[in-house]
Coordinates of C-alpha atoms in Angstrom, one line a residue:
X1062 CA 43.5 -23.9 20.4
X1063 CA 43.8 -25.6 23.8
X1064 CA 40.7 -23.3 24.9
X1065 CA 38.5 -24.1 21.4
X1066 CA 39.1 -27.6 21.9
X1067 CA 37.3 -27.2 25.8
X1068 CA 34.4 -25.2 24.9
X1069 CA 33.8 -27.6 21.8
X1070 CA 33.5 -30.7 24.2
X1071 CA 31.8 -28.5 27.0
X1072 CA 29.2 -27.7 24.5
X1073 CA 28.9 -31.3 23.1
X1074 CA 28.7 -32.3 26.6
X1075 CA 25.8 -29.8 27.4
X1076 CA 23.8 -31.0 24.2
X1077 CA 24.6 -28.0 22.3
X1078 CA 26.6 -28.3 18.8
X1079 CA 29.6 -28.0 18.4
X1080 CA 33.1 -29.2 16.8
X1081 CA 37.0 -27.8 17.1
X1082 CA 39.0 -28.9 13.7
X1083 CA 42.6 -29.3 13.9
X1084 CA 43.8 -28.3 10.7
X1085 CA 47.5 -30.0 9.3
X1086 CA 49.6 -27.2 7.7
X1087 CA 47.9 -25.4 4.6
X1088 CA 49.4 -25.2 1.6
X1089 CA 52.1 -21.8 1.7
X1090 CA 51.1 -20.7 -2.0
X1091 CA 47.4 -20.4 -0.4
X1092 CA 48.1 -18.4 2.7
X1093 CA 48.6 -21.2 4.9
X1094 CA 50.8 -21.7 7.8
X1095 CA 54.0 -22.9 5.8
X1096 CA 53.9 -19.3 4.6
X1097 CA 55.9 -17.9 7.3
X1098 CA 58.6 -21.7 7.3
X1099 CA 61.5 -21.3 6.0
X1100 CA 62.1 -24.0 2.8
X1101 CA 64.5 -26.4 5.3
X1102 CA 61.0 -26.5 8.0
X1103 CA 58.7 -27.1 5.1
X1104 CA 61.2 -29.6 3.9
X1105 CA 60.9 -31.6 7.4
X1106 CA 57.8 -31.6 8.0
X1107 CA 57.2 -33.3 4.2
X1108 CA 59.6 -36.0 5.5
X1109 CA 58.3 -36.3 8.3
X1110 CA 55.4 -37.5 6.5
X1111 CA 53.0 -34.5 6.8
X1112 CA 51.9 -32.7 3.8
X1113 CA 50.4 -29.6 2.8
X1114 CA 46.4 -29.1 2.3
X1115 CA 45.4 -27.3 -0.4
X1116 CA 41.9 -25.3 -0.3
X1117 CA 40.0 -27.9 -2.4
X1118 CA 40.7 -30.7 -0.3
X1119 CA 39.7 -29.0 2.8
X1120 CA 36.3 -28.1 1.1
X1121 CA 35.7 -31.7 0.2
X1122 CA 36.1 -32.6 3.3
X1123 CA 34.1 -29.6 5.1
X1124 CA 30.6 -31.6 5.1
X1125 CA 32.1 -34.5 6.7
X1126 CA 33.3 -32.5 9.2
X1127 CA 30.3 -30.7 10.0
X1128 CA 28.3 -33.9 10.0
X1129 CA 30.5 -35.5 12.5
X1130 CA 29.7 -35.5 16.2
X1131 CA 32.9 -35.7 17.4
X1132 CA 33.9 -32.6 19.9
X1133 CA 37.5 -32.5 18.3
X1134 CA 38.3 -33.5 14.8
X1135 CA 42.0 -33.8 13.0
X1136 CA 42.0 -32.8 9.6
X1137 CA 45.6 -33.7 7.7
X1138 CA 46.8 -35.0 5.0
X1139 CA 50.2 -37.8 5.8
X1140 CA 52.1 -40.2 4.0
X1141 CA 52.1 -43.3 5.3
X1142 CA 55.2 -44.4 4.3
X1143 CA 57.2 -41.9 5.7
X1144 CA 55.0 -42.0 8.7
X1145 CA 56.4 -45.8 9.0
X1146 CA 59.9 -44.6 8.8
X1147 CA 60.1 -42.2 11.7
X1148 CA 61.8 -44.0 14.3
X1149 CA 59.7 -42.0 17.3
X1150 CA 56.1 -41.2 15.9
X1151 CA 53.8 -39.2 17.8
X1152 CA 51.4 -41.9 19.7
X1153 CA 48.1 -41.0 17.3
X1154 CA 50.2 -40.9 14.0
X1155 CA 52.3 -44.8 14.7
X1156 CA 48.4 -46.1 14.4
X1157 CA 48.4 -44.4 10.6
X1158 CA 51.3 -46.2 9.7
X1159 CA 52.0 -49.6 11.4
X1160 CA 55.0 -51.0 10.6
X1161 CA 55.0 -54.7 8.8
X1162 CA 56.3 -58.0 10.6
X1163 CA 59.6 -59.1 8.3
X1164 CA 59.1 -61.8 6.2
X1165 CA 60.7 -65.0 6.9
X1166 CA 62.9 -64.8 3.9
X1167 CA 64.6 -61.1 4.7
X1168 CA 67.4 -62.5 6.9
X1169 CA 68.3 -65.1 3.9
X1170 CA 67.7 -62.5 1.3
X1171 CA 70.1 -60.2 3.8
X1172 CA 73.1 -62.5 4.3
X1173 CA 73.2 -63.5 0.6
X1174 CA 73.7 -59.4 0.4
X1175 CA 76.4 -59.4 2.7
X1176 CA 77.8 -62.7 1.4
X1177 CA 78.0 -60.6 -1.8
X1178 CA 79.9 -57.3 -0.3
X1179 CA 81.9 -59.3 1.1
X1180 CA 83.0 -60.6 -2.3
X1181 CA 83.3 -57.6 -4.1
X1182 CA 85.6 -56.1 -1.4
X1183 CA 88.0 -59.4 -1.1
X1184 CA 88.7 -59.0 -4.7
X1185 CA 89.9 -55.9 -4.2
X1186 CA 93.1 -54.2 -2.6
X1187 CA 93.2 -52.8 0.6
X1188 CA 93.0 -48.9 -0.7
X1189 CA 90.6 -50.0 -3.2
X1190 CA 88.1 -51.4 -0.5
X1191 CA 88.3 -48.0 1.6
X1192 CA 87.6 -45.9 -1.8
X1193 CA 84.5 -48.3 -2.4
X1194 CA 83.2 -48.3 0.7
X1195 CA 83.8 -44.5 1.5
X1196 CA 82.0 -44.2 -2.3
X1197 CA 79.0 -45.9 -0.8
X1198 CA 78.6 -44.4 1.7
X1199 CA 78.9 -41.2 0.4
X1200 CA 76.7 -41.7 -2.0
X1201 CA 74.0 -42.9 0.1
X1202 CA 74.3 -39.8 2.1
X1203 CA 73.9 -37.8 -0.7
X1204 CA 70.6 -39.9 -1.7
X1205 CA 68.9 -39.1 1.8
X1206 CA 69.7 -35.3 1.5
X1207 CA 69.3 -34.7 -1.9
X1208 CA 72.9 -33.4 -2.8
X1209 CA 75.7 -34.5 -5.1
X1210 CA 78.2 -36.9 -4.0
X1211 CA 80.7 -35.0 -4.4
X1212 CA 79.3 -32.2 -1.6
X1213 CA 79.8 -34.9 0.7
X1214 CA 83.2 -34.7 2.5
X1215 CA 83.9 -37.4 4.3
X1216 CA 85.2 -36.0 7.2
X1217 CA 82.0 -33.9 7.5
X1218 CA 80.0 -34.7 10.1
X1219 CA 76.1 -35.5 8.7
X1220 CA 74.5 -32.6 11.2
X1221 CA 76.4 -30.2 9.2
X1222 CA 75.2 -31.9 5.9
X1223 CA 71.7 -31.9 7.0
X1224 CA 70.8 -35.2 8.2
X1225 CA 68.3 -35.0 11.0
X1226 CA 67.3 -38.0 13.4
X1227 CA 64.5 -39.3 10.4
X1228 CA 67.1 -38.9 7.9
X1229 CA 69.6 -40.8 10.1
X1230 CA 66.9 -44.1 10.4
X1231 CA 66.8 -43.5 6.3
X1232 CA 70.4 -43.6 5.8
X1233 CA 70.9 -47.0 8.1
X1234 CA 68.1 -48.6 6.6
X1235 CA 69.4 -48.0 3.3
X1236 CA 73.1 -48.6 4.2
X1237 CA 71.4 -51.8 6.0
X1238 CA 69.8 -52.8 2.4
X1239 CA 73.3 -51.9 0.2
X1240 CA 75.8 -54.0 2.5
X1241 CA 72.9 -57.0 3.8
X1242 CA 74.3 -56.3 7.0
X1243 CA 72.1 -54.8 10.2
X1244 CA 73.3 -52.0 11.4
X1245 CA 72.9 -50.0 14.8
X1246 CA 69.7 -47.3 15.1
X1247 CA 72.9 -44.9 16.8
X1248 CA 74.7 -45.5 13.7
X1249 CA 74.8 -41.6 13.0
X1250 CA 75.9 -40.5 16.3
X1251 CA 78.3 -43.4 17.3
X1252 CA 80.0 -42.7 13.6
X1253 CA 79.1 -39.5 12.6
X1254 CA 81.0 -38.6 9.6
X1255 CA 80.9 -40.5 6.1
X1256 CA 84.7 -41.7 6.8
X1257 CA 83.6 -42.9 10.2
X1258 CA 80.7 -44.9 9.0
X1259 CA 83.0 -46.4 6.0
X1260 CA 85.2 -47.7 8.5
X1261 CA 82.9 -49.5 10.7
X1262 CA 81.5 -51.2 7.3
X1263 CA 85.4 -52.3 6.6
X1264 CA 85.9 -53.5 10.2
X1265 CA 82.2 -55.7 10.0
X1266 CA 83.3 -57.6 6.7
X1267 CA 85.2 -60.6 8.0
X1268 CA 87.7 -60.7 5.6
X1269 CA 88.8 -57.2 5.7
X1270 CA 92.1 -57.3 6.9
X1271 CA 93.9 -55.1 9.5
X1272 CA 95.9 -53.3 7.0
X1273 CA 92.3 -52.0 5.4
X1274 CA 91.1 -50.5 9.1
X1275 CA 94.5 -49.0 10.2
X1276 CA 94.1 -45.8 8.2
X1277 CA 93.7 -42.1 10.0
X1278 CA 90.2 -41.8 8.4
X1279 CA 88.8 -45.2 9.9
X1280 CA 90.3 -46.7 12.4
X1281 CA 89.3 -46.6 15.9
X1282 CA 92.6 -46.1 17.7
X1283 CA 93.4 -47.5 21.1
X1284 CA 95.8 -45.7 23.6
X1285 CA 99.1 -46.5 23.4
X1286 CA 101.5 -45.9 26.8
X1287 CA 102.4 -49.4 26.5
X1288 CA 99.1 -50.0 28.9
X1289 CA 100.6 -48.4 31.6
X1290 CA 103.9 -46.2 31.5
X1291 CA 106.2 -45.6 34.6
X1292 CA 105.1 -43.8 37.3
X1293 CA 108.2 -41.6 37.0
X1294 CA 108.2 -41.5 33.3
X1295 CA 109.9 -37.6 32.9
X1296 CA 107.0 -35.5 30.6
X1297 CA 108.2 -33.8 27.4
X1298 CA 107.0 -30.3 26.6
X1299 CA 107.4 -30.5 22.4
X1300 CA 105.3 -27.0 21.5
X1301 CA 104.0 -23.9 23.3
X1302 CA 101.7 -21.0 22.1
X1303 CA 100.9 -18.3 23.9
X1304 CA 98.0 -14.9 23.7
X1305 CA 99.5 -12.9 26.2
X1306 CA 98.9 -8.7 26.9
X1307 CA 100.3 -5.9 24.8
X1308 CA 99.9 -7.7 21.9
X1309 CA 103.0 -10.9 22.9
X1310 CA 101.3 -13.4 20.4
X1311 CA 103.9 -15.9 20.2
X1312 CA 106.7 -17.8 23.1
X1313 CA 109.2 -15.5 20.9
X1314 CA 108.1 -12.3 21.8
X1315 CA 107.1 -13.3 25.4
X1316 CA 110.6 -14.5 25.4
X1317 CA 112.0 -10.8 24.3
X1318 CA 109.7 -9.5 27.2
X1319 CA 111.4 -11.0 29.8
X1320 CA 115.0 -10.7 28.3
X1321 CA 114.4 -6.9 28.0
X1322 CA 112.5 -7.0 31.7
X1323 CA 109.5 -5.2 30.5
X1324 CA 106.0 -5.4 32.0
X1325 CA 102.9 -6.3 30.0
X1326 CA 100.3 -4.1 32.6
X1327 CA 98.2 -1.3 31.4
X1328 CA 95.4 0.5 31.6
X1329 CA 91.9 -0.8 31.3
X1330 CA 90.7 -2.0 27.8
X1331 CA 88.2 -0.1 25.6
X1332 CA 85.2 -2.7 25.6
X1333 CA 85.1 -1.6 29.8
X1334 CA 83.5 1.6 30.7
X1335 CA 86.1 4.1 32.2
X1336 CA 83.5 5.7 34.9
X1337 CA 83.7 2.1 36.4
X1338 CA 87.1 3.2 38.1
X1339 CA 86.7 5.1 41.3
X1340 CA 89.9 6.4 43.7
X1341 CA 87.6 5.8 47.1
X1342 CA 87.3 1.9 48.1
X1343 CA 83.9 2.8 49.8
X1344 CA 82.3 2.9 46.0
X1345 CA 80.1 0.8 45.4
X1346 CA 80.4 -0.4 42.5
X1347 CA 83.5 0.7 41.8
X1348 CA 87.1 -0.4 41.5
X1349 CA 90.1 1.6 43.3
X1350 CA 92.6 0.0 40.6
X1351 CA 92.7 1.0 36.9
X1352 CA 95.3 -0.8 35.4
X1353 CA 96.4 -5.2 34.8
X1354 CA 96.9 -7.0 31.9
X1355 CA 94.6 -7.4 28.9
X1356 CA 94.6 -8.8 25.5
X1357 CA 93.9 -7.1 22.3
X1358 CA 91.0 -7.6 20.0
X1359 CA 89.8 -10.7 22.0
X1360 CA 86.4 -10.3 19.5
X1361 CA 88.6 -11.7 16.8
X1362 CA 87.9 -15.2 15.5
X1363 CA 87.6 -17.3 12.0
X1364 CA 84.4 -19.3 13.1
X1365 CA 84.7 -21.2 9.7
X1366 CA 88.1 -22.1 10.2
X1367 CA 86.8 -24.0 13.2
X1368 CA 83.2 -25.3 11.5
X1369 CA 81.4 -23.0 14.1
X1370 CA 78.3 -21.2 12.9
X1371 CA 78.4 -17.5 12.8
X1372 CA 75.3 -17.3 15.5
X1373 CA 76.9 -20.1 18.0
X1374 CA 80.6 -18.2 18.0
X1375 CA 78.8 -15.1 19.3
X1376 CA 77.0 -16.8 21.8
X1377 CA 80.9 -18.4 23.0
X1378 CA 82.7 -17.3 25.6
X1379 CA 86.1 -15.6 24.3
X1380 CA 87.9 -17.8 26.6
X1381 CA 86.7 -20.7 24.7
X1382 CA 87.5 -18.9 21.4
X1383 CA 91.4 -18.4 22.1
X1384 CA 91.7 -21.8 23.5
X1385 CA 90.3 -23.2 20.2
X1386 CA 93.1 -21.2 18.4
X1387 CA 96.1 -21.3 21.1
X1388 CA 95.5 -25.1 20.5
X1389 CA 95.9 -25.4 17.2
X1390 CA 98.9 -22.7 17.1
X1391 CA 100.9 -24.7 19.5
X1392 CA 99.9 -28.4 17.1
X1393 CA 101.6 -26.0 14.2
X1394 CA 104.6 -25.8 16.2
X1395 CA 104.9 -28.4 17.4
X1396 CA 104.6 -30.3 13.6
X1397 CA 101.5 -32.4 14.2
X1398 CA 98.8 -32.1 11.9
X1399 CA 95.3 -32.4 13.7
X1400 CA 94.1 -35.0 11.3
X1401 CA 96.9 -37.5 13.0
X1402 CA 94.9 -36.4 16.3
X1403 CA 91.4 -37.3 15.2
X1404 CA 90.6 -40.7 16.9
X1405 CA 94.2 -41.0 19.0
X1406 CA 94.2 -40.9 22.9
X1407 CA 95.1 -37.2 23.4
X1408 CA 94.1 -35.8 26.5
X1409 CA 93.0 -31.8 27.0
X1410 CA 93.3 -30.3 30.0
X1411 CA 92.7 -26.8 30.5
X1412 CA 92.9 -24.3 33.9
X1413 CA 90.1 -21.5 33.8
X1414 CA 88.7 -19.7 36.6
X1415 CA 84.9 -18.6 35.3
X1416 CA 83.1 -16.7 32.4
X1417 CA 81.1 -13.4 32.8
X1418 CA 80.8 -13.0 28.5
X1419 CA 76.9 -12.7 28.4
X1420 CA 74.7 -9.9 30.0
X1421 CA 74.2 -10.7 33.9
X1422 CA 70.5 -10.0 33.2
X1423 CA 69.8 -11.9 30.5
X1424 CA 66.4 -11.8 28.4
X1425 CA 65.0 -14.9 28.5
X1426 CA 62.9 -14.7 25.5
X1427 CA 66.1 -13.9 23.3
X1428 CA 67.4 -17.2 24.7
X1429 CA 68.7 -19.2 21.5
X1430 CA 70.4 -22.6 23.0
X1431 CA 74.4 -21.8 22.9
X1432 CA 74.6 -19.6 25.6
X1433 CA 74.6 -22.6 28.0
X1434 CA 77.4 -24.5 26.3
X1435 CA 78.9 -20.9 25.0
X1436 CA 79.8 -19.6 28.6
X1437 CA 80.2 -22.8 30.1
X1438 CA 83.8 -23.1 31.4
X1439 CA 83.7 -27.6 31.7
X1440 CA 82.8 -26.9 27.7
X1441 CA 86.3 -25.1 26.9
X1442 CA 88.6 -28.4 27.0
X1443 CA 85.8 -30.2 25.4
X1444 CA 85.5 -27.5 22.5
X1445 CA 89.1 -28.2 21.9
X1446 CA 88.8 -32.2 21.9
X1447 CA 85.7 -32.2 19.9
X1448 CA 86.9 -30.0 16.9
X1449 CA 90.0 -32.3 17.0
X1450 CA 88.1 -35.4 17.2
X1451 CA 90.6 -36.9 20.2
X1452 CA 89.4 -40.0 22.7
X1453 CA 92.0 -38.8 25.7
X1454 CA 90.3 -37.3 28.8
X1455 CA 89.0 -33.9 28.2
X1456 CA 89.0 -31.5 31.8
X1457 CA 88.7 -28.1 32.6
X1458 CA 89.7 -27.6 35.9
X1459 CA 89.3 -24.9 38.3
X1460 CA 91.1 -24.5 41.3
X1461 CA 91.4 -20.6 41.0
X1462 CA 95.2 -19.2 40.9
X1463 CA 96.5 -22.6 40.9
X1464 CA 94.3 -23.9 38.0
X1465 CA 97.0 -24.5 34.9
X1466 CA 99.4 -25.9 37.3
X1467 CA 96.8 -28.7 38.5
X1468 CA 95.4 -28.8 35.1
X1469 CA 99.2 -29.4 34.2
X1470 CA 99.6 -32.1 36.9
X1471 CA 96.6 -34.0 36.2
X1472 CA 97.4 -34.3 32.0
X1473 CA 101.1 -35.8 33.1
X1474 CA 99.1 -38.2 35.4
X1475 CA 96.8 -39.0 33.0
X1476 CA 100.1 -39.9 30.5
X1477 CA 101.6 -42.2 33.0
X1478 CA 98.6 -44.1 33.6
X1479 CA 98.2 -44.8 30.0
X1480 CA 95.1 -43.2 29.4
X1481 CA 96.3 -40.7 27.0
X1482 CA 99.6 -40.9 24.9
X1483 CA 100.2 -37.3 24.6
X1484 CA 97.8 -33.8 25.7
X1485 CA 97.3 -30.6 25.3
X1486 CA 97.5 -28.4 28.5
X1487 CA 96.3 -25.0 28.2
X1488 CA 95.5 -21.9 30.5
X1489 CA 93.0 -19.1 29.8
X1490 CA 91.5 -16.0 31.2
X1491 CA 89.3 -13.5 30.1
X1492 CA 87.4 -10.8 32.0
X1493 CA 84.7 -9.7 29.4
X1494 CA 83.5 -7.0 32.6
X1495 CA 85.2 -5.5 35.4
X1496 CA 83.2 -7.7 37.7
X1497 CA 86.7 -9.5 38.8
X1498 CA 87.7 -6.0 39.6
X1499 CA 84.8 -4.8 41.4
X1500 CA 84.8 -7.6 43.4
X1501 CA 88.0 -7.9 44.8
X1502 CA 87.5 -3.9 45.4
X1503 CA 84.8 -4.7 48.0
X1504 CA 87.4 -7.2 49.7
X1505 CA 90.0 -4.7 50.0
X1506 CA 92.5 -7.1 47.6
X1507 CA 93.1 -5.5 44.7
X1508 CA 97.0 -3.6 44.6
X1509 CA 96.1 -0.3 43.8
X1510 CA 98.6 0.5 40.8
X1511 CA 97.3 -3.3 39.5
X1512 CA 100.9 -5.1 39.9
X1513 CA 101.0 -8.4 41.9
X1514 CA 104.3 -8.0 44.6
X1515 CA 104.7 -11.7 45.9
X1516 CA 107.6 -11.5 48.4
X1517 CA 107.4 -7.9 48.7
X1518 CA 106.9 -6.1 51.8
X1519 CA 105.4 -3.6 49.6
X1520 CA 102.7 -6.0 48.8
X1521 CA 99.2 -4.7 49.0
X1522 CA 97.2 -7.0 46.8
X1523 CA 96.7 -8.7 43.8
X1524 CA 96.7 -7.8 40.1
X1525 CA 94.7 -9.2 37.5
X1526 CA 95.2 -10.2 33.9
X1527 CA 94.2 -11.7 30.9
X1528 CA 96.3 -14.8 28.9
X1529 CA 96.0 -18.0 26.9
X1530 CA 98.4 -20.6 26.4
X1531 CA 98.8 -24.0 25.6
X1532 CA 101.6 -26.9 25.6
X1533 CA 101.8 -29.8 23.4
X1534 CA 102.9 -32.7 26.1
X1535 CA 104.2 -36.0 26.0
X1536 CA 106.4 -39.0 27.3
X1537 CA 110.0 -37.7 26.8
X1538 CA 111.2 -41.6 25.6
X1539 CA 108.3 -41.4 23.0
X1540 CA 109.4 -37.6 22.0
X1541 CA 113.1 -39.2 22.0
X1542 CA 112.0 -42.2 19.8
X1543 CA 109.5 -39.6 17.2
X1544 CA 112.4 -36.8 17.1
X1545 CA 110.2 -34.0 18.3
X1546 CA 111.5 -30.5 19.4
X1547 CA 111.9 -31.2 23.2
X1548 CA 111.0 -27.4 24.9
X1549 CA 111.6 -28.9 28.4
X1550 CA 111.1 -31.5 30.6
X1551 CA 108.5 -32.2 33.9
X1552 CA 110.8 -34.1 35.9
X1553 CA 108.1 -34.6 38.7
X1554 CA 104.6 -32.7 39.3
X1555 CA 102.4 -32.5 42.9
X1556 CA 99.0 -30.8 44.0
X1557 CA 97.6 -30.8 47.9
X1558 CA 95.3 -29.0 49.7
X1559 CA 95.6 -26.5 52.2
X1560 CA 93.2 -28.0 54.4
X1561 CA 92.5 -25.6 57.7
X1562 CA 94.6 -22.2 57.6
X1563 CA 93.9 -18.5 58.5
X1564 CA 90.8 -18.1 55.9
X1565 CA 89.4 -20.5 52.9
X1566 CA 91.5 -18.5 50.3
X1567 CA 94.6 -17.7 52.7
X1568 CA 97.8 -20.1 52.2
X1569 CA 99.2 -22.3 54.2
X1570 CA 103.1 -22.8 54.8
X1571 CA 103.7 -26.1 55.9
X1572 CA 100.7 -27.7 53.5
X1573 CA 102.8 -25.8 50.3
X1574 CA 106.8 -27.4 51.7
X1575 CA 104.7 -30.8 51.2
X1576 CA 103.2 -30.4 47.5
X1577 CA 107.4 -29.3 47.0
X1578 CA 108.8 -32.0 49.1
X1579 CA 106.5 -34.7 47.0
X1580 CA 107.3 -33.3 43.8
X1581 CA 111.5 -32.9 44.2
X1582 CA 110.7 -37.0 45.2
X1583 CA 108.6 -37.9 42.5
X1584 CA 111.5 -36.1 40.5
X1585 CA 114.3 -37.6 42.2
X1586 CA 116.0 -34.3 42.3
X1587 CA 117.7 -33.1 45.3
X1588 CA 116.8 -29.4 46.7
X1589 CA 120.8 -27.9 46.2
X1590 CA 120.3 -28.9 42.5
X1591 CA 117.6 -26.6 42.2
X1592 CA 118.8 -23.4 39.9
X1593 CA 115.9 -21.4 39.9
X1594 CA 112.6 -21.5 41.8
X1595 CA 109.5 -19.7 39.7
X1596 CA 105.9 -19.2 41.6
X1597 CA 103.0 -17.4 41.4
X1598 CA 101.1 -15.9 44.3
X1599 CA 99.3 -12.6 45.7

């Protein structure tokens, strides 16, 4: 088209005839180009305010066309009206449709509307003002889409029902009109389900009283943590759930694992090619080691459970798939129903190392937009706070080995500063390839029979594994006061660096006695009351 459109005004420019028409979209019952849209593509473009041509409309206008002198021509057919309703027309279409100065007697015609909601809802009791307004609103929705009331669930956010950006403008105008109240042009993204919206509308009418806005389904909640809690406030675990190898699904059977002192290593998992597993360390290519810890069926999820589209959850990262569930497990457990979440200052704070779920070479032209959130590891915690709707600081954090512990460390500092009231704290690894394994085989690091032997003089490397696990957290006086199941409780947490030591990667003694010394102070525990001493390491 681009290259038409230059030899048409060459020509014209050279004397010679010559004119490029820009057709708008044919008519799909006549061959056109809407043929190969699907009916939701058609649908936008007709609200959009471009129609379809049909073939005697573009011969009616054929001799115009060829009389005109013009190197380029448009020929299209557009309503106007919906042309005026798009809130970011192209620059040659917002000439077509200029929208009209208001009249001097729309903001008195628009306060006497509000005067009257206002009304109608003061008559009525609290619950009965949140079931009208939600029934407005709902109802309205279903107007701009075309659909039923009653397939709008409040709780549903209005992508998933359909509403594009134009359809968003639609629905506040006509919200704007029912309630004689302006409203923001962000309305559908800064309240973006039905509920959401309803409650903004309650909270706007002055005589709404708190009692109507306190509800879970439209109130905007604050955190609590009494604005700041102690700085030595002891952290309550209330709920764990755990994916761990050899099929341990539950803190139950990881339990019997380490009662009966069994191991959860094995060999390599089936979705890894076994030729990648070479005995000589000079392989390239290759790993030395054939055996760690792996989970089962990691392919395994209920997108729909989550309201994740089929094509999106393939393009996500398992890592970000077990976390989603983990999550919720250890919410079951724990008692709290993730509607109470939605809108509360829960934090989510999550330790994971990196992703290698896609192909390393990928094909650009199969490229379909969730690959870039779907292997993203900063996206895990905010998967997790998303689908739960929470307002607390959402943080994946990766500091390697050590990444659950900080990511446990900065959720209970988070709590004390009051900018969350309870969190979720989870860990996860996955290793879709044996790249982990291939490259630690080049370093020499890998044990060779895959088993980690901290403190060992046997020691000859490190063993790798797969996991996912998450804790329900919060302050232990506010599990006290609710009566949750109190797991155990963080007396005092501490992270450092190692600053300069024997390599980037390589420990250092006296740096590690500090991040121990500061925590046994923080927890105003002396060392000889220490039972048991737990760590991790290579």
């Amino acid at each position: 088209n681009a290259f038409l459109d230059a030899l048409a005004a060459k020509r014209r420019a050279a004397g010679a005839p010559a004119t490029s028409v820009a057709w708008g979209p044919w008519a799909a019952d006549q061959g056109g180009m809407t043929a190969s849209l699907d009916p939701v593509a058609r649908a936008a473009l007709l609200r959009r305010g471009v129609l379809e041509i049909d073939s005697a409309q573009a011969r009616r206008w054929l001799p115009a066309l060829l009389e005109a002198r013009a190197p380029l021509l448009i020929a299209a057919r557009f309503d106007r009206r919906r042309l005026a309703e798009d809130p970011d027309p192209a620059p040659a279409l917002a000439a077509l449709a200029p929208r009209p100065a208001p009249s001097p007697s729309q903001p008195r015609a628009q306060t006497q509307a509000h005067a009257r909601f206002v009304a109608t809802l003061a008559a009525l009791s609290p619950a009965a003002r949140e079931d009208q307004v939600l029934t407005l609103v709902r109802s309205t929705v279903a107007a701009v889409i075309g659909a039923a009331p009653a397939a709008v669930g409040p709780d549903r956010l209005l992508t998933d029902l359909g509403v594009d950006s134009l359809m968003a403008v639609r629905l506040r105008d006509e919200l704007s009109a029912r309630v004689g109240q302006a409203l923001p042009a962000t309305l559908g993204f800064d309240y973006p389900t039905p509920a959401r919206i309803a409650g903004l509308l309650l909270r706007s009418a002055a005589v709404i009283d708190a009692a109507a806005t306190t509800t879970a389904s439209t109130a905007t909640r604050k955190p609590d943590a009494g604005a700041r809690r102690r700085a030595d406030e002891p952290i309550a675990i209330v709920a764990m759930a755990c994916r761990l190898p050899q099929g341990v699904a539950d803190p139950e059977a990881f339990w019997r694992v380490l009662d009966e002192g069994r191991e959860l290593i094995g060999p390599f998992p089936g979705r890894w090619d076994p030729a990648v597993y070479d005995p000589d360390p000079e392989a390239l290519g290759k790993t030395y080691a054939r055996e760690g810890g792996f989970l089962d069926e990691i392919a395994d999820f209920d997108a729909g459970f989550f309201a994740i589209a089929p094509r999106e959850a393939v393009a996500m990262d398992p890592q970000q798939r077990l976390m989603l569930e983990t999550c919720w497990e250890a919410l079951e457990r724990a008692g709290i129903p993730a509607e109470q979440l939605r809108e509360s200052a829960t934090g989510v704070s999550v330790g994971a190392f990196r992703s290698d779920y896609g192909r390393p070479d990928p094909q650009l032209e199969a490229m379909d937009g969730y690959g870039g959130t779907g292997t993203s590891t900063s996206v895990i915690s905010g998967r997790v706070a998303y689908f739960l709707g929470t307002h607390g600081p959402a943080i994946t954090v990766d500091t390697a080995c050590s990444s659950s512990l900080v990511a446990l460390h900065l959720a209970c500092a988070a709590i004390r500063a009051g900018e969350c009231e309870r969190a979720l704290v989870g860990g996860v690894q996955i290793m879709a390839t044996p790249a982990t394994f291939v490259e630690f085989a080049r370093l020499r690091g890998l044990a060779r029979d895959g088993r980690c032997k901290s403190f060992s003089a046997d020691a000859d490397g490190a063993g790798w594994a797969e996991a996912s696990v998450a804790l329900v957290i919060e302050p232990l006086s506010l599990a006290e006061r609710r009566g949750d199941p109190i797991l155990a409780v963080l007396r005092g947490t501490a992270s450092n660096q190692d600053g300069h030591s024997q390599g980037m990667t390589a420990p250092n003694g006296p740096s590690q006695q500090r991040a121990i010394q500061t925590a046994l102070a923080r927890s105003a525990l002396e060392p000889a009351t220490i039972d048991y001493v737990e760590a991790h390491g290579t």
